[in-house]
Coordinates of C-alpha atoms in Angstrom, one line a residue:
M1 CA 0.7 19.0 -9.3
R2 CA 3.7 19.8 -11.4
R3 CA 5.7 17.0 -13.0
D4 CA 8.9 18.4 -11.5
H5 CA 7.7 17.5 -8.0
Y6 CA 8.5 13.9 -8.7
P7 CA 11.8 12.1 -8.5
H8 CA 13.4 10.7 -11.7
Q9 CA 11.6 13.4 -13.6
D10 CA 13.4 12.7 -16.8
D11 CA 11.7 9.4 -17.3
F12 CA 8.8 9.4 -14.8
V13 CA 5.4 10.0 -16.4
F14 CA 2.7 11.4 -14.2
M15 CA -0.1 8.8 -13.8
T16 CA -3.7 10.0 -14.0
D17 CA -4.8 6.3 -14.0
P18 CA -3.3 3.3 -12.3
T19 CA -1.6 0.4 -14.1
L20 CA -3.1 -3.0 -14.0
H21 CA -1.0 -6.1 -13.0
Y22 CA -1.6 -9.7 -11.9
V23 CA -0.1 -12.1 -9.4
A24 CA -0.5 -15.9 -9.5
C25 CA -1.9 -17.3 -6.2
D26 CA -2.1 -20.9 -5.0
D27 CA -5.3 -22.6 -3.7
A28 CA -6.6 -26.1 -3.3
Q29 CA -8.4 -26.0 -6.6
G30 CA -5.3 -25.4 -8.9
G31 CA -4.6 -21.7 -8.3
H32 CA -6.1 -18.4 -9.4
R33 CA -4.9 -15.0 -10.6
M34 CA -5.3 -11.8 -8.5
A35 CA -5.4 -8.4 -10.1
Y36 CA -4.0 -5.3 -8.5
W37 CA -3.8 -1.6 -9.4
Q38 CA -0.6 0.3 -9.0
W39 CA -0.1 4.1 -8.5
G40 CA 3.1 6.1 -8.1
D41 CA 6.7 5.0 -8.8
A42 CA 7.2 1.3 -9.4
R43 CA 10.8 1.8 -8.3
S44 CA 10.0 3.1 -4.9
A45 CA 11.0 1.0 -1.9
H46 CA 8.0 2.4 0.0
V47 CA 4.9 0.4 -0.6
V48 CA 1.4 1.3 0.7
M49 CA -1.2 -1.5 0.3
C50 CA -4.9 -0.5 0.3
V51 CA -7.3 -3.4 0.6
H52 CA -11.1 -3.0 0.1
G53 CA -14.2 -4.4 1.8
L54 CA -16.4 -7.4 1.1
T55 CA -18.2 -6.4 -2.1
R56 CA -15.8 -3.7 -3.3
Q57 CA -12.7 -3.6 -5.4
G58 CA -9.3 -1.9 -5.7
R59 CA -10.4 1.2 -7.7
D60 CA -12.3 2.3 -4.5
F61 CA -8.9 3.9 -3.5
D62 CA -8.3 6.0 -6.6
V63 CA -8.7 9.3 -4.8
L64 CA -6.8 8.2 -1.7
A65 CA -4.0 6.7 -3.8
Q66 CA -3.5 9.9 -5.7
A67 CA -3.4 11.8 -2.3
I68 CA -0.8 9.5 -1.0
V69 CA 1.4 9.8 -4.1
A70 CA 1.1 13.6 -4.0
R71 CA 2.0 13.7 -0.3
A72 CA 5.1 11.5 -1.0
D73 CA 6.1 13.7 -4.0
G74 CA 5.7 10.6 -6.1
N75 CA 8.2 8.5 -4.1
V76 CA 5.8 5.8 -3.1
R77 CA 4.2 2.7 -4.7
V78 CA 0.5 2.4 -3.8
V79 CA -0.9 -1.0 -4.5
C80 CA -4.7 -1.7 -4.5
P81 CA -5.6 -5.3 -5.1
D82 CA -8.9 -6.7 -6.3
V83 CA -9.4 -9.5 -3.7
A84 CA -10.2 -12.9 -5.3
G85 CA -13.7 -13.0 -6.8
R86 CA -13.9 -9.2 -7.3
G87 CA -13.0 -6.7 -9.9
R88 CA -10.5 -8.1 -12.5
S89 CA -9.4 -11.0 -10.3
D90 CA -10.4 -14.6 -11.0
W91 CA -13.4 -16.2 -9.4
L92 CA -12.6 -19.1 -7.1
R93 CA -13.8 -22.6 -8.2
N94 CA -14.8 -23.5 -4.7
A95 CA -17.0 -20.9 -2.9
A96 CA -15.9 -22.2 0.5
L97 CA -12.5 -20.7 -0.2
Y98 CA -13.8 -17.1 0.0
Q99 CA -12.3 -16.8 3.5
V100 CA -9.9 -14.4 5.2
P101 CA -7.0 -17.0 5.4
V102 CA -7.1 -17.5 1.7
Y103 CA -7.2 -13.7 1.1
A104 CA -4.2 -13.3 3.5
A105 CA -2.2 -15.9 1.6
D106 CA -2.9 -14.1 -1.6
M107 CA -1.6 -10.8 -0.1
L108 CA 1.6 -12.6 0.9
A109 CA 2.0 -13.8 -2.7
L110 CA 1.5 -10.2 -3.9
I111 CA 3.9 -8.7 -1.4
A112 CA 6.5 -11.3 -2.3
Q113 CA 6.1 -10.5 -6.0
L114 CA 6.4 -6.7 -5.3
H115 CA 9.5 -7.4 -3.3
R116 CA 11.1 -9.4 -6.1
E117 CA 10.4 -6.6 -8.6
Q118 CA 11.8 -3.8 -6.3
P119 CA 13.0 -4.6 -2.7
I120 CA 10.6 -3.1 -0.1
D121 CA 12.1 -1.1 2.6
T122 CA 8.9 0.3 4.1
L123 CA 5.5 -1.5 4.0
D124 CA 2.3 0.3 5.2
Y125 CA -1.2 -1.1 5.0
L126 CA -4.7 0.2 5.0
G127 CA -7.7 -2.1 5.1
T128 CA -11.3 -1.3 4.9
S129 CA -13.7 -3.7 6.6
M130 CA -12.8 -7.1 5.2
G131 CA -9.4 -5.6 4.2
G132 CA -8.8 -4.7 7.8
L133 CA -9.4 -8.3 8.9
I134 CA -6.9 -9.5 6.3
G135 CA -4.5 -6.9 7.8
F136 CA -4.9 -8.3 11.3
V137 CA -3.5 -11.6 9.9
L138 CA -0.7 -10.0 8.1
A139 CA 0.3 -7.7 10.9
G140 CA -0.4 -10.0 13.9
H141 CA 0.7 -13.4 12.7
K142 CA 4.5 -13.4 13.5
Q143 CA 5.3 -16.6 11.6
L144 CA 4.2 -15.4 8.2
P145 CA 6.9 -15.0 5.5
L146 CA 6.3 -11.3 5.1
A147 CA 9.0 -9.5 3.1
R148 CA 8.9 -6.6 5.6
P149 CA 6.9 -6.1 8.8
I150 CA 4.1 -3.7 8.5
R151 CA 5.2 -0.3 9.7
R152 CA 2.0 1.7 9.9
F153 CA -1.5 0.1 9.8
V154 CA -4.7 1.9 9.1
V155 CA -7.8 -0.1 10.2
N156 CA -10.9 1.4 8.5
D157 CA -14.2 0.8 10.3
V158 CA -13.6 -2.8 11.4
G159 CA -12.5 -4.5 14.6
P160 CA -11.9 -8.0 16.0
T161 CA -15.5 -7.9 17.2
I162 CA -18.1 -7.3 14.4
E163 CA -21.7 -6.4 15.2
A164 CA -24.2 -9.1 14.3
A165 CA -26.7 -6.6 13.0
A166 CA -24.2 -5.4 10.4
I167 CA -23.6 -8.9 9.2
Q168 CA -27.3 -9.4 8.8
R169 CA -27.7 -6.1 7.0
I170 CA -24.8 -6.9 4.5
G171 CA -25.9 -10.5 4.1
A172 CA -29.4 -9.3 2.9
Y173 CA -28.0 -7.9 -0.3
V174 CA -24.6 -9.6 -1.0
G175 CA -24.8 -12.0 -3.9
Q176 CA -28.3 -10.9 -5.0
G177 CA -26.9 -9.9 -8.4
G178 CA -28.3 -7.0 -10.4
R179 CA -28.7 -6.2 -14.1
Y180 CA -28.6 -2.6 -15.1
A181 CA -29.2 -0.7 -18.3
S182 CA -26.5 1.8 -17.6
V183 CA -23.7 2.6 -15.1
Q184 CA -25.9 5.5 -13.8
E185 CA -28.7 3.1 -13.1
A186 CA -26.3 0.8 -11.3
A187 CA -24.9 3.7 -9.3
D188 CA -28.4 4.7 -8.2
A189 CA -29.2 1.2 -7.1
M190 CA -26.0 0.9 -5.1
W191 CA -26.5 4.2 -3.4
A192 CA -29.8 2.9 -2.1
I193 CA -27.9 0.4 0.0
S194 CA -24.8 2.5 0.6
T195 CA -26.0 5.8 2.1
S196 CA -24.0 4.8 5.3
F197 CA -20.8 5.7 3.3
G198 CA -21.7 9.3 4.1
P199 CA -22.2 12.4 1.9
H200 CA -20.9 12.1 -1.7
T201 CA -21.6 14.4 -4.6
P202 CA -23.3 12.7 -7.6
A203 CA -20.0 12.9 -9.5
Q204 CA -18.0 11.3 -6.6
W205 CA -20.5 8.4 -6.3
L206 CA -20.6 7.8 -10.0
A207 CA -16.8 7.7 -10.0
L208 CA -16.8 5.1 -7.2
S209 CA -19.6 3.1 -8.9
Q210 CA -18.2 2.8 -12.5
H211 CA -15.7 0.1 -11.4
M212 CA -18.4 -1.8 -9.6
V213 CA -20.0 -3.1 -12.7
V214 CA -18.9 -4.8 -15.9
P215 CA -20.6 -5.2 -19.3
A216 CA -22.5 -8.5 -19.4
S217 CA -20.8 -9.2 -22.7
Q218 CA -17.5 -9.5 -20.9
R219 CA -18.6 -12.0 -18.3
T220 CA -17.5 -15.6 -19.3
A221 CA -20.3 -17.7 -20.7
D222 CA -20.4 -20.2 -17.9
G223 CA -20.6 -17.5 -15.2
S224 CA -17.7 -18.9 -13.3
G225 CA -15.3 -16.1 -14.1
K226 CA -14.7 -13.1 -16.2
A227 CA -12.9 -12.3 -19.4
D228 CA -10.5 -9.3 -19.2
V229 CA -12.5 -6.1 -19.3
V230 CA -11.9 -3.6 -22.1
E231 CA -11.6 -0.1 -20.8
N232 CA -14.4 2.3 -21.8
D233 CA -16.5 -0.5 -23.3
S234 CA -20.0 0.9 -23.1
A235 CA -21.8 -2.3 -24.0
G236 CA -24.7 -3.2 -21.7
P237 CA -26.5 -4.4 -19.8
W238 CA -24.2 -4.1 -16.8
L239 CA -23.6 -6.6 -14.0
L240 CA -22.0 -6.3 -10.6
H241 CA -18.3 -7.0 -10.8
Y242 CA -18.1 -9.7 -8.1
D243 CA -18.8 -13.4 -7.8
P244 CA -22.2 -13.9 -6.1
A245 CA -20.7 -16.9 -4.4
I246 CA -18.8 -14.6 -2.0
A247 CA -22.1 -14.6 0.0
V248 CA -21.9 -18.3 0.7
A249 CA -19.3 -18.1 3.5
L250 CA -20.9 -15.0 4.9
R251 CA -24.3 -16.6 5.3
A252 CA -22.8 -19.7 6.9
I253 CA -21.5 -17.7 9.9
T254 CA -23.3 -18.8 13.1
P255 CA -23.2 -16.9 16.3
E256 CA -20.8 -19.5 17.7
A257 CA -18.5 -19.2 14.7
A258 CA -18.6 -15.4 14.9
A259 CA -17.5 -15.6 18.6
Q260 CA -14.7 -18.0 17.8
G261 CA -13.5 -15.8 14.9
G262 CA -13.6 -12.7 17.1
A263 CA -11.4 -14.4 19.7
V264 CA -8.9 -15.3 17.0
M265 CA -8.9 -11.7 15.6
W266 CA -8.4 -10.3 19.1
S267 CA -5.4 -12.5 19.6
L268 CA -4.0 -11.3 16.3
Y269 CA -4.7 -7.7 17.1
D270 CA -3.0 -8.0 20.5
A271 CA 0.2 -9.2 18.7
I272 CA 0.4 -6.2 16.3
D273 CA 3.6 -4.1 16.6
A274 CA 2.8 -1.7 13.8
R275 CA 1.8 1.8 14.7
T276 CA -1.9 1.7 14.2
L277 CA -4.8 4.1 13.4
V278 CA -8.4 3.1 13.6
T279 CA -10.7 5.2 11.5
R280 CA -14.4 4.9 12.1
G281 CA -17.7 6.2 10.8
A282 CA -19.3 7.8 13.9
Q283 CA -22.6 6.1 12.9
S284 CA -21.0 2.7 12.0
D285 CA -23.1 -0.3 12.7
L286 CA -20.2 -2.7 12.1
L287 CA -17.5 -1.3 14.3
S288 CA -19.1 -0.3 17.7
R289 CA -17.6 2.6 19.6
E290 CA -17.0 0.2 22.5
T291 CA -14.9 -2.1 20.3
A292 CA -13.0 0.9 18.8
L293 CA -12.2 2.2 22.3
A294 CA -11.0 -1.2 23.3
M295 CA -8.6 -1.2 20.3
T296 CA -7.0 2.0 21.7
E297 CA -6.4 0.3 25.1
R298 CA -4.9 -3.0 24.1
G299 CA -2.5 -4.5 21.5
P300 CA -0.9 -1.7 19.5
R301 CA -3.0 0.9 21.4
A302 CA -4.3 2.4 18.2
A303 CA -5.1 6.1 17.7
L304 CA -8.8 6.6 16.9
F305 CA -10.3 9.1 14.5
E306 CA -14.1 9.2 13.9
F307 CA -15.8 10.9 11.0
D308 CA -19.1 12.5 11.8
G309 CA -22.1 11.9 9.5
V310 CA -20.6 8.6 8.2
G311 CA -21.5 5.0 9.0
H312 CA -19.9 1.9 7.5
A313 CA -17.5 2.8 5.9
P314 CA -15.5 5.9 5.2
T315 CA -14.4 6.0 1.6
F316 CA -11.6 8.6 1.8
V317 CA -13.0 10.5 -1.2
D318 CA -13.5 13.5 1.0
P319 CA -10.1 15.4 1.1
A320 CA -10.4 15.8 4.9
Q321 CA -10.7 12.0 5.3
A322 CA -7.8 11.4 3.0
A323 CA -5.7 13.9 4.9
V324 CA -6.1 11.9 8.1
V325 CA -4.5 8.9 6.4
T326 CA -1.7 10.8 4.7
S327 CA -0.8 12.6 7.9
F328 CA -0.7 9.3 9.7
L329 CA 1.6 7.7 7.1
F330 CA 4.0 10.5 6.6
D331 CA 4.0 12.7 9.8

């Protein structure tokens, strides 16, 4: 894309990589710092937040973020946080705090900081899996101090009802760690448990995987957090980027707790006013077609788009998948 497609072309520099920022977040253990990646024009009043799934991080959205910036001719601010315990964000001192209400509070702090830096006129939100559950809280809870109501909401492969078999499948590998001699070895190991993401070229999968590990030398000595990571550091061995303790809350979910949580999520979903799109892998084991269809008939009466040959969850690396999102946001 030509530089002159962007506004403020005299002083706007085309970004081939995002910029890294932090926001201070409160918690019962003295607070923590959440990292977020930013694409596009920091002066834009249009913010699109993209929030990842349970074991992922904000760089998952590199391809989609660039597609959104291109579609907006640069006049957009795409913000992709690393949820607490993942990526460049702090690990929480108390593993019991790895819960959706804490994550939603962190997103409120982030949106408030973004609004202070540049007043937000338009706020859109995309959430994959866990990120979608966080979005239900932000979009459906009317008493939250949100700088702007969410205008358009993309819910990626999750619903208020989550299939128990998927929770068991994910729980079998979350927090199991992993120590790899190279990023490629890590990518190969992650592909073995991620084929449900659908077809990716080796280059696409390696690009997604490189931000999923950090050099062991950059993990803090006590294992309770991470030092800031130096870009392009090739020191090994490599470790998964997230706090293994994020598995604690997941494994504590009982059938009764899951049913109660589903009821709460449905009540939040039913209160959503934002124009909503549900994207689903046609072979998803986490978002059933029955639940997805129910989401089109109640609450915001979401539009539904399913991707053939994909399970849980679409990554939007495929241009056709990204185009579904950009069309929904801008058409």
